[in-house]
mmCIF file of C-alpha atoms and ligand atoms in Angstrom:
data_model
loop_
_atom_site.group_PDB
_atom_site.id
_atom_site.type_symbol
_atom_site.label_atom_id
_atom_site.label_comp_id
_atom_site.label_asym_id
_atom_site.label_seq_id
_atom_site.Cartn_x
_atom_site.Cartn_y
_atom_site.Cartn_z
ATOM 1 C CA MET A 1 22.056 12.396 13.212
ATOM 2 C CA ASN A 2 18.400 11.450 12.911
ATOM 3 C CA TYR A 3 16.105 11.084 15.890
ATOM 4 C CA THR A 4 15.709 7.295 15.759
ATOM 5 C CA ARG A 5 19.457 6.727 15.527
ATOM 6 C CA ARG A 6 19.938 8.911 18.596
ATOM 7 C CA GLN A 7 17.312 6.823 20.383
ATOM 8 C CA VAL A 8 19.144 3.607 19.410
ATOM 9 C CA LEU A 9 22.337 5.052 20.859
ATOM 10 C CA SER A 10 20.785 6.166 24.114
ATOM 11 C CA LEU A 11 19.191 2.744 24.623
ATOM 12 C CA LEU A 12 22.522 1.014 23.953
ATOM 13 C CA ALA A 13 24.264 3.429 26.317
ATOM 14 C CA ARG A 14 22.166 1.877 29.126
ATOM 15 C CA GLY A 15 23.484 -1.608 28.389
ATOM 16 C CA PRO A 16 23.376 -4.514 25.900
ATOM 17 C CA THR A 17 19.974 -4.766 24.222
ATOM 18 C CA PRO A 18 18.584 -7.480 21.929
ATOM 19 C CA GLY A 19 17.615 -6.347 18.419
ATOM 20 C CA PRO A 20 13.927 -7.337 18.821
ATOM 21 C CA GLU A 21 13.691 -5.276 22.011
ATOM 22 C CA LEU A 22 15.165 -2.233 20.238
ATOM 23 C CA ALA A 23 12.672 -2.738 17.406
ATOM 24 C CA ASP A 24 9.744 -2.940 19.860
ATOM 25 C CA ARG A 25 10.764 0.047 21.904
ATOM 26 C CA LEU A 26 11.328 2.258 18.881
ATOM 27 C CA GLY A 27 8.392 0.974 16.879
ATOM 28 C CA ILE A 28 10.536 0.047 13.888
ATOM 29 C CA SER A 29 11.368 -3.202 12.075
ATOM 30 C CA ARG A 30 14.359 -5.405 12.927
ATOM 31 C CA THR A 31 15.817 -4.617 9.517
ATOM 32 C CA ALA A 32 15.606 -0.916 10.320
ATOM 33 C CA VAL A 33 17.381 -1.551 13.650
ATOM 34 C CA TRP A 34 20.144 -3.386 11.826
ATOM 35 C CA LYS A 35 20.521 -0.498 9.350
ATOM 36 C CA HIS A 36 20.857 2.009 12.191
ATOM 37 C CA ILE A 37 23.465 -0.191 13.901
ATOM 38 C CA GLU A 38 25.472 -0.396 10.662
ATOM 39 C CA ALA A 39 25.244 3.366 10.194
ATOM 40 C CA LEU A 40 26.476 3.941 13.768
ATOM 41 C CA ARG A 41 29.384 1.554 13.194
ATOM 42 C CA GLY A 42 30.212 3.594 10.100
ATOM 43 C CA ARG A 43 30.396 6.683 12.303
ATOM 44 C CA GLY A 44 32.975 5.165 14.617
ATOM 45 C CA PHE A 45 30.773 3.580 17.302
ATOM 46 C CA GLU A 46 31.921 0.049 18.130
ATOM 47 C CA ILE A 47 28.880 -2.147 18.612
ATOM 48 C CA GLU A 48 29.377 -5.847 19.239
ATOM 49 C CA THR A 49 26.780 -8.570 18.847
ATOM 50 C CA GLY A 50 26.707 -10.989 21.763
ATOM 51 C CA GLU A 51 24.367 -13.045 23.900
ATOM 52 C CA GLY A 52 22.745 -9.985 25.424
ATOM 53 C CA GLY A 53 22.145 -8.434 22.019
ATOM 54 C CA TYR A 54 23.879 -5.336 20.669
ATOM 55 C CA GLU A 55 26.555 -3.965 22.999
ATOM 56 C CA LEU A 56 28.098 -0.506 22.706
ATOM 57 C CA THR A 57 31.789 -1.035 23.518
ATOM 58 C CA SER A 58 33.401 2.198 22.392
ATOM 59 C CA ILE A 59 32.365 5.607 21.136
ATOM 60 C CA PRO A 60 34.252 8.013 18.842
ATOM 61 C CA GLU A 61 36.445 10.514 20.637
ATOM 62 C CA TYR A 62 34.752 13.601 19.203
ATOM 63 C CA GLY A 63 32.049 14.583 16.749
ATOM 64 C CA GLY A 64 28.321 15.176 16.702
ATOM 65 C CA ALA A 65 27.163 11.730 17.777
ATOM 66 C CA ALA A 66 29.780 11.474 20.518
ATOM 67 C CA VAL A 67 28.828 14.844 22.011
ATOM 68 C CA GLN A 68 25.127 14.106 21.635
ATOM 69 C CA LEU A 69 25.391 10.817 23.516
ATOM 70 C CA GLY A 70 24.591 11.429 27.184
ATOM 71 C CA LEU A 71 24.243 15.191 26.721
ATOM 72 C CA GLU A 72 21.892 16.618 29.341
ATOM 73 C CA ALA A 73 20.786 19.667 27.414
ATOM 74 C CA PRO A 74 18.139 19.877 24.686
ATOM 75 C CA TYR A 75 20.424 20.732 21.784
ATOM 76 C CA ARG A 76 20.898 18.937 18.488
ATOM 77 C CA ILE A 77 24.563 18.761 17.564
ATOM 78 C CA GLU A 78 25.544 19.483 13.965
ATOM 79 C CA TYR A 79 29.193 18.562 13.538
ATOM 80 C CA ARG A 80 31.423 19.652 10.654
ATOM 81 C CA GLU A 81 35.109 18.823 10.208
ATOM 82 C CA SER A 82 35.851 22.210 8.731
ATOM 83 C CA VAL A 83 33.765 25.328 8.140
ATOM 84 C CA ALA A 84 34.507 28.992 7.543
ATOM 85 C CA SER A 85 32.718 29.980 10.750
ATOM 86 C CA THR A 86 30.304 28.015 12.955
ATOM 87 C CA ASN A 87 28.428 31.289 13.555
ATOM 88 C CA ASP A 88 27.718 31.532 9.815
ATOM 89 C CA VAL A 89 26.423 27.955 9.663
ATOM 90 C CA ALA A 90 24.267 28.580 12.757
ATOM 91 C CA ARG A 91 22.816 31.688 11.088
ATOM 92 C CA GLU A 92 21.815 29.533 8.114
ATOM 93 C CA PHE A 93 20.001 27.168 10.487
ATOM 94 C CA ALA A 94 18.333 30.207 12.079
ATOM 95 C CA ALA A 95 17.162 31.460 8.690
ATOM 96 C CA ALA A 96 15.678 28.015 8.043
ATOM 97 C CA GLY A 97 13.637 28.370 11.246
ATOM 98 C CA GLU A 98 15.685 25.914 13.339
ATOM 99 C CA ARG A 99 16.365 26.485 17.040
ATOM 100 C CA ASP A 100 18.296 24.700 19.812
ATOM 101 C CA VAL A 101 21.020 23.612 17.404
ATOM 102 C CA VAL A 102 24.739 23.590 18.204
ATOM 103 C CA VAL A 103 27.123 23.827 15.267
ATOM 104 C CA LEU A 104 30.421 22.257 16.254
ATOM 105 C CA ALA A 105 33.571 22.165 14.128
ATOM 106 C CA ASP A 106 37.057 20.765 14.421
ATOM 107 C CA GLU A 107 38.497 23.637 12.410
ATOM 108 C CA GLN A 108 37.365 27.032 11.137
ATOM 109 C CA THR A 109 38.969 28.610 8.123
ATOM 110 C CA GLY A 110 37.373 32.032 8.617
ATOM 111 C CA GLY A 111 36.767 32.226 12.371
ATOM 112 C CA ARG A 112 35.484 35.649 13.428
ATOM 113 C CA GLY A 113 36.097 37.525 16.650
ATOM 114 C CA ARG A 114 34.539 40.687 18.016
ATOM 115 C CA GLN A 115 35.059 43.962 16.112
ATOM 116 C CA SER A 116 35.559 41.902 12.901
ATOM 117 C CA ARG A 117 38.879 40.566 14.169
ATOM 118 C CA GLU A 118 40.238 37.286 12.875
ATOM 119 C CA TRP A 119 39.890 34.334 15.271
ATOM 120 C CA HIS A 120 42.549 31.652 14.815
ATOM 121 C CA SER A 121 40.741 28.307 14.793
ATOM 122 C CA PRO A 122 43.097 25.433 13.937
ATOM 123 C CA SER A 123 42.061 21.780 14.083
ATOM 124 C CA GLY A 124 41.930 20.543 17.692
ATOM 125 C CA GLY A 125 40.164 23.525 19.227
ATOM 126 C CA ILE A 126 36.606 23.778 20.482
ATOM 127 C CA TRP A 127 34.712 25.964 18.032
ATOM 128 C CA LEU A 128 30.958 26.011 18.394
ATOM 129 C CA SER A 129 27.850 28.147 18.030
ATOM 130 C CA ILE A 130 24.652 27.691 20.005
ATOM 131 C CA LEU A 131 21.453 28.781 18.255
ATOM 132 C CA VAL A 132 18.599 29.542 20.646
ATOM 133 C CA GLU A 133 15.449 31.600 20.933
ATOM 134 C CA PRO A 134 15.563 32.770 24.538
ATOM 135 C CA ASP A 135 12.460 33.860 26.349
ATOM 136 C CA LEU A 136 13.961 37.280 27.074
ATOM 137 C CA PRO A 137 13.336 40.847 25.900
ATOM 138 C CA PRO A 138 16.078 42.117 23.520
ATOM 139 C CA ALA A 139 17.518 44.387 26.223
ATOM 140 C CA ARG A 140 18.357 41.316 28.317
ATOM 141 C CA ALA A 141 19.853 39.291 25.456
ATOM 142 C CA PRO A 142 23.441 40.329 26.395
ATOM 143 C CA LEU A 143 22.945 38.069 29.434
ATOM 144 C CA LEU A 144 23.518 35.149 27.049
ATOM 145 C CA THR A 145 27.074 36.303 26.454
ATOM 146 C CA LEU A 146 27.651 36.484 30.198
ATOM 147 C CA ALA A 147 26.109 33.028 30.619
ATOM 148 C CA ALA A 148 28.399 31.618 27.936
ATOM 149 C CA ALA A 149 31.466 33.034 29.691
ATOM 150 C CA VAL A 150 30.364 31.508 33.018
ATOM 151 C CA ALA A 151 29.688 28.175 31.290
ATOM 152 C CA VAL A 152 33.204 28.136 29.795
ATOM 153 C CA VAL A 153 34.830 28.926 33.143
ATOM 154 C CA ARG A 154 32.829 26.169 34.862
ATOM 155 C CA ALA A 155 33.603 23.694 32.077
ATOM 156 C CA VAL A 156 37.355 24.171 32.454
ATOM 157 C CA ASP A 157 37.147 24.092 36.276
ATOM 158 C CA SER A 158 36.889 20.319 36.100
ATOM 159 C CA LEU A 159 40.235 20.215 34.252
ATOM 160 C CA GLY A 160 41.904 22.068 37.107
ATOM 161 C CA VAL A 161 42.147 25.275 35.047
ATOM 162 C CA GLU A 162 41.294 28.364 37.071
ATOM 163 C CA ALA A 163 39.914 30.878 34.642
ATOM 164 C CA THR A 164 38.269 34.253 35.161
ATOM 165 C CA ILE A 165 36.123 36.515 33.007
ATOM 166 C CA LYS A 166 37.111 39.911 31.694
ATOM 167 C CA TRP A 167 34.062 42.000 30.824
ATOM 168 C CA PRO A 168 32.193 41.273 28.738
ATOM 169 C CA ASN A 169 33.269 37.957 27.328
ATOM 170 C CA ASP A 170 36.971 37.080 27.492
ATOM 171 C CA VAL A 171 37.967 34.007 29.463
ATOM 172 C CA LEU A 172 41.440 34.518 30.860
ATOM 173 C CA VAL A 173 44.017 32.612 32.858
ATOM 174 C CA GLU A 174 46.984 33.975 34.748
ATOM 175 C CA GLY A 175 50.132 33.648 32.716
ATOM 176 C CA GLY A 176 52.688 34.254 35.479
ATOM 177 C CA SER A 177 54.109 37.622 36.639
ATOM 178 C CA GLY A 178 50.529 38.916 36.847
ATOM 179 C CA ASP A 179 49.765 38.965 33.121
ATOM 180 C CA GLU A 180 46.530 37.473 31.817
ATOM 181 C CA LEU A 181 46.272 35.270 28.732
ATOM 182 C CA LYS A 182 43.149 34.635 26.709
ATOM 183 C CA LEU A 183 41.865 31.062 26.692
ATOM 184 C CA ALA A 184 38.450 31.583 25.133
ATOM 185 C CA GLY A 185 36.266 34.212 23.503
ATOM 186 C CA ILE A 186 32.600 34.651 22.689
ATOM 187 C CA LEU A 187 30.895 36.300 19.731
ATOM 188 C CA THR A 188 27.136 36.753 20.098
ATOM 189 C CA GLU A 189 24.950 37.675 17.140
ATOM 190 C CA MET A 190 21.195 38.127 17.222
ATOM 191 C CA THR A 191 18.150 39.407 15.475
ATOM 192 C CA GLY A 192 14.696 40.333 16.638
ATOM 193 C CA GLU A 193 12.086 43.029 16.864
ATOM 194 C CA ALA A 194 11.664 45.803 19.401
ATOM 195 C CA ASP A 195 10.029 43.598 22.004
ATOM 196 C CA ARG A 196 11.209 40.087 21.207
ATOM 197 C CA VAL A 197 14.335 38.207 20.277
ATOM 198 C CA SER A 198 13.912 36.033 17.220
ATOM 199 C CA TRP A 199 17.173 34.126 17.537
ATOM 200 C CA VAL A 200 20.585 34.414 19.148
ATOM 201 C CA VAL A 201 23.774 32.709 17.997
ATOM 202 C CA VAL A 202 26.330 32.448 20.774
ATOM 203 C CA GLY A 203 29.695 31.582 19.218
ATOM 204 C CA ILE A 204 32.264 30.192 21.626
ATOM 205 C CA GLY A 205 35.909 29.490 20.870
ATOM 206 C CA ILE A 206 38.130 27.656 23.353
ATOM 207 C CA ASN A 207 41.784 27.151 22.493
ATOM 208 C CA ALA A 208 41.867 23.477 23.454
ATOM 209 C CA ASN A 209 44.182 20.870 21.901
ATOM 210 C CA VAL A 210 46.214 23.333 19.871
ATOM 211 C CA ASP A 211 49.698 24.780 20.133
ATOM 212 C CA ARG A 212 50.089 28.220 21.597
ATOM 213 C CA ALA A 213 52.013 29.288 18.488
ATOM 214 C CA ASP A 214 48.886 28.594 16.403
ATOM 215 C CA VAL A 215 46.545 30.936 18.275
ATOM 216 C CA GLY A 216 46.593 34.711 18.557
ATOM 217 C CA GLU A 217 49.073 36.821 20.460
ATOM 218 C CA GLY A 218 48.351 37.148 24.183
ATOM 219 C CA ALA A 219 46.483 33.826 24.117
ATOM 220 C CA THR A 220 47.071 30.431 25.662
ATOM 221 C CA THR A 221 45.635 26.954 25.137
ATOM 222 C CA LEU A 222 44.471 24.046 27.278
ATOM 223 C CA ARG A 223 47.254 21.948 25.729
ATOM 224 C CA GLU A 224 49.767 24.460 27.088
ATOM 225 C CA LEU A 225 48.108 24.577 30.524
ATOM 226 C CA VAL A 226 47.178 20.961 31.269
ATOM 227 C CA GLY A 227 47.905 18.892 28.137
ATOM 228 C CA ASP A 228 45.337 17.593 25.667
ATOM 229 C CA VAL A 229 41.810 17.285 27.034
ATOM 230 C CA ASP A 230 38.724 15.219 26.220
ATOM 231 C CA ARG A 231 36.894 17.759 24.048
ATOM 232 C CA ARG A 232 33.672 15.750 24.175
ATOM 233 C CA GLU A 233 33.494 16.090 27.959
ATOM 234 C CA VAL A 234 34.354 19.793 27.886
ATOM 235 C CA VAL A 235 31.683 20.533 25.259
ATOM 236 C CA GLN A 236 29.037 18.540 27.123
ATOM 237 C CA ARG A 237 29.806 20.293 30.384
ATOM 238 C CA LEU A 238 29.791 23.679 28.662
ATOM 239 C CA LEU A 239 26.415 23.094 26.988
ATOM 240 C CA GLU A 240 24.852 21.729 30.165
ATOM 241 C CA GLU A 241 26.065 24.708 32.206
ATOM 242 C CA PHE A 242 24.864 27.144 29.534
ATOM 243 C CA HIS A 243 21.443 25.526 29.365
ATOM 244 C CA GLY A 244 21.136 25.550 33.183
ATOM 245 C CA LEU A 245 21.915 29.279 33.310
ATOM 246 C CA LEU A 246 19.445 30.054 30.519
ATOM 247 C CA ASP A 247 16.766 28.228 32.445
ATOM 248 C CA ASP A 248 17.249 30.672 35.301
ATOM 249 C CA PRO A 249 18.254 34.022 33.725
ATOM 250 C CA ASP A 250 18.064 35.816 37.082
ATOM 251 C CA SER A 251 21.018 33.739 38.292
ATOM 252 C CA ILE A 252 23.330 34.812 35.452
ATOM 253 C CA ARG A 253 24.475 38.177 36.777
ATOM 254 C CA GLY A 254 25.499 36.755 40.178
ATOM 255 C CA ALA A 255 27.220 33.773 38.586
ATOM 256 C CA TRP A 256 29.175 36.114 36.311
ATOM 257 C CA ILE A 257 30.210 38.386 39.218
ATOM 258 C CA ASP A 258 31.475 35.296 41.102
ATOM 259 C CA ARG A 259 33.918 34.446 38.307
ATOM 260 C CA ALA A 260 34.780 37.920 36.953
ATOM 261 C CA SER A 261 38.200 39.527 37.341
ATOM 262 C CA THR A 262 37.150 42.979 36.081
ATOM 263 C CA LEU A 263 35.210 44.376 39.031
ATOM 264 C CA GLY A 264 37.334 46.499 41.352
ATOM 265 C CA ARG A 265 40.031 46.904 38.671
ATOM 266 C CA GLU A 266 41.355 49.977 36.891
ATOM 267 C CA VAL A 267 40.231 49.667 33.270
ATOM 268 C CA ARG A 268 40.493 51.428 29.930
ATOM 269 C CA ILE A 269 37.281 51.343 27.920
ATOM 270 C CA GLU A 270 37.003 51.878 24.170
ATOM 271 C CA THR A 271 33.463 52.129 22.853
ATOM 272 C CA GLY A 272 34.220 53.134 19.282
ATOM 273 C CA SER A 273 33.077 56.695 19.944
ATOM 274 C CA GLU A 274 35.155 57.356 23.071
ATOM 275 C CA THR A 275 37.986 56.051 25.231
ATOM 276 C CA PHE A 276 38.220 56.582 28.975
ATOM 277 C CA GLU A 277 39.753 55.122 32.122
ATOM 278 C CA GLY A 278 38.320 54.466 35.535
ATOM 279 C CA ARG A 279 37.503 51.801 38.107
ATOM 280 C CA ALA A 280 35.038 49.071 37.156
ATOM 281 C CA THR A 281 32.567 48.857 40.019
ATOM 282 C CA ASP A 282 29.567 46.755 38.978
ATOM 283 C CA ILE A 283 27.494 45.298 36.168
ATOM 284 C CA THR A 284 23.843 46.126 35.670
ATOM 285 C CA ALA A 285 20.958 43.645 35.456
ATOM 286 C CA VAL A 286 21.505 43.487 31.676
ATOM 287 C CA GLY A 287 25.267 43.068 31.843
ATOM 288 C CA ALA A 288 26.431 46.648 31.192
ATOM 289 C CA LEU A 289 29.669 47.630 32.970
ATOM 290 C CA GLU A 290 29.645 50.532 35.427
ATOM 291 C CA VAL A 291 32.895 52.479 35.525
ATOM 292 C CA GLU A 292 33.693 55.242 38.002
ATOM 293 C CA THR A 293 35.705 57.951 36.270
ATOM 294 C CA SER A 294 37.017 61.311 37.497
ATOM 295 C CA THR A 295 33.874 62.921 36.053
ATOM 296 C CA GLY A 296 31.207 60.457 37.232
ATOM 297 C CA THR A 297 29.863 56.967 36.594
ATOM 298 C CA GLU A 298 29.702 55.668 33.021
ATOM 299 C CA THR A 299 27.483 52.735 32.056
ATOM 300 C CA VAL A 300 29.028 50.819 29.161
ATOM 301 C CA HIS A 301 26.769 48.536 27.137
ATOM 302 C CA ALA A 302 29.304 47.536 24.481
ATOM 303 C CA GLY A 303 32.995 48.069 23.957
ATOM 304 C CA ASP A 304 36.499 46.794 24.594
ATOM 305 C CA CYS A 305 37.825 46.654 28.125
ATOM 306 C CA GLU A 306 41.502 46.516 29.078
ATOM 307 C CA HIS A 307 42.660 45.698 32.610
ATOM 308 C CA LEU A 308 45.242 48.384 33.339
ATOM 309 C CA ARG A 309 47.201 46.780 36.172
ATOM 310 C CA PRO A 310 48.193 43.188 36.679
ATOM 311 C CA LEU A 311 46.191 41.154 39.197
HETATM 312 C C1 LIG B 401 36.412 37.278 20.571
HETATM 313 O O1 LIG B 401 36.943 37.085 21.661
HETATM 314 O O2 LIG B 401 36.744 38.202 19.829
HETATM 315 C C2 LIG B 401 35.313 36.329 20.161
HETATM 316 C C3 LIG B 401 35.824 35.074 19.540
HETATM 317 C C4 LIG B 401 34.706 34.115 19.160
HETATM 318 C C5 LIG B 401 35.207 32.897 18.415
HETATM 319 C C6 LIG B 401 34.133 31.877 18.196
HETATM 320 S S1 LIG B 401 34.763 30.342 17.590
HETATM 321 C C7 LIG B 401 33.161 29.779 17.243
HETATM 322 C C8 LIG B 401 32.402 30.955 16.689
HETATM 323 N N1 LIG B 401 32.616 31.076 15.261
HETATM 324 C C9 LIG B 401 33.265 32.194 14.924
HETATM 325 O O3 LIG B 401 33.574 32.516 13.773
HETATM 326 N N2 LIG B 401 33.532 32.900 16.018
HETATM 327 C C10 LIG B 401 33.030 32.255 17.217
#
């Protein structure tokens, strides 16, 4: 949605506004105001014309404009009904030099998980990718993945869903009898040079208003846990939390530790080159997992982690 139309919306969100006042404040003609109002109506915003001017009476349930309205984070939302993968679309924006863009989709037809796994992404879920250029050296870029996991956990807190984080990026909920089910996952992709990150795409998938049978094995959904949720609110909360954490990178590690369920647990680690078991004891300043094994402490920067015993 273009900048002026977003401005029209945020002015109307404050209350009924006469057309001439909108025109004055935005420095555009009354005809242009009217065209923007018509375009917004076409996108599902209900705008009535009354004595006080234009009045915003209802907004669409979900979509780019709905998420953008009232969002307290500096991202431009690019909404698509259906894409192969929001990460791929975000990478195209990155290649075009764009930053601070969030690609949001109702459905993905080729959703990707870590280790090239398929990520089931039916209509009704929350599938999004945040494209940013963080002011961090490449070695600290993994902190973005940790920040995304914390942001997801905080976003679902307000729904009464108590989630925890399994290193590095799985958001889990207890499924009864001690087992843990996956509610959300994160796939971070980046490029840069030795000393600077050029862009990072943080892809986040939350199984929201979808049936459990339609997501992967060992997974659950918000619909299953608490019923259908207002995806607009969840996405806004998630983006605001993520932006807040990025603003203060030194707070990310502590925030992650607060919500993690991995530390203190017996784990099996698979790095691609080796597999070992031990007790997860800590994460480093850049988000690597420290595991105490029978032969010493291993520091794991990337890999799969399995919790060996139930909570
Ligand atoms: C994982 O747990 O393996 C990571 C899953 C990441 C899924 C999200 S959904 C939005 C974004 N687009 C993708 O294709 N993948 C990520």
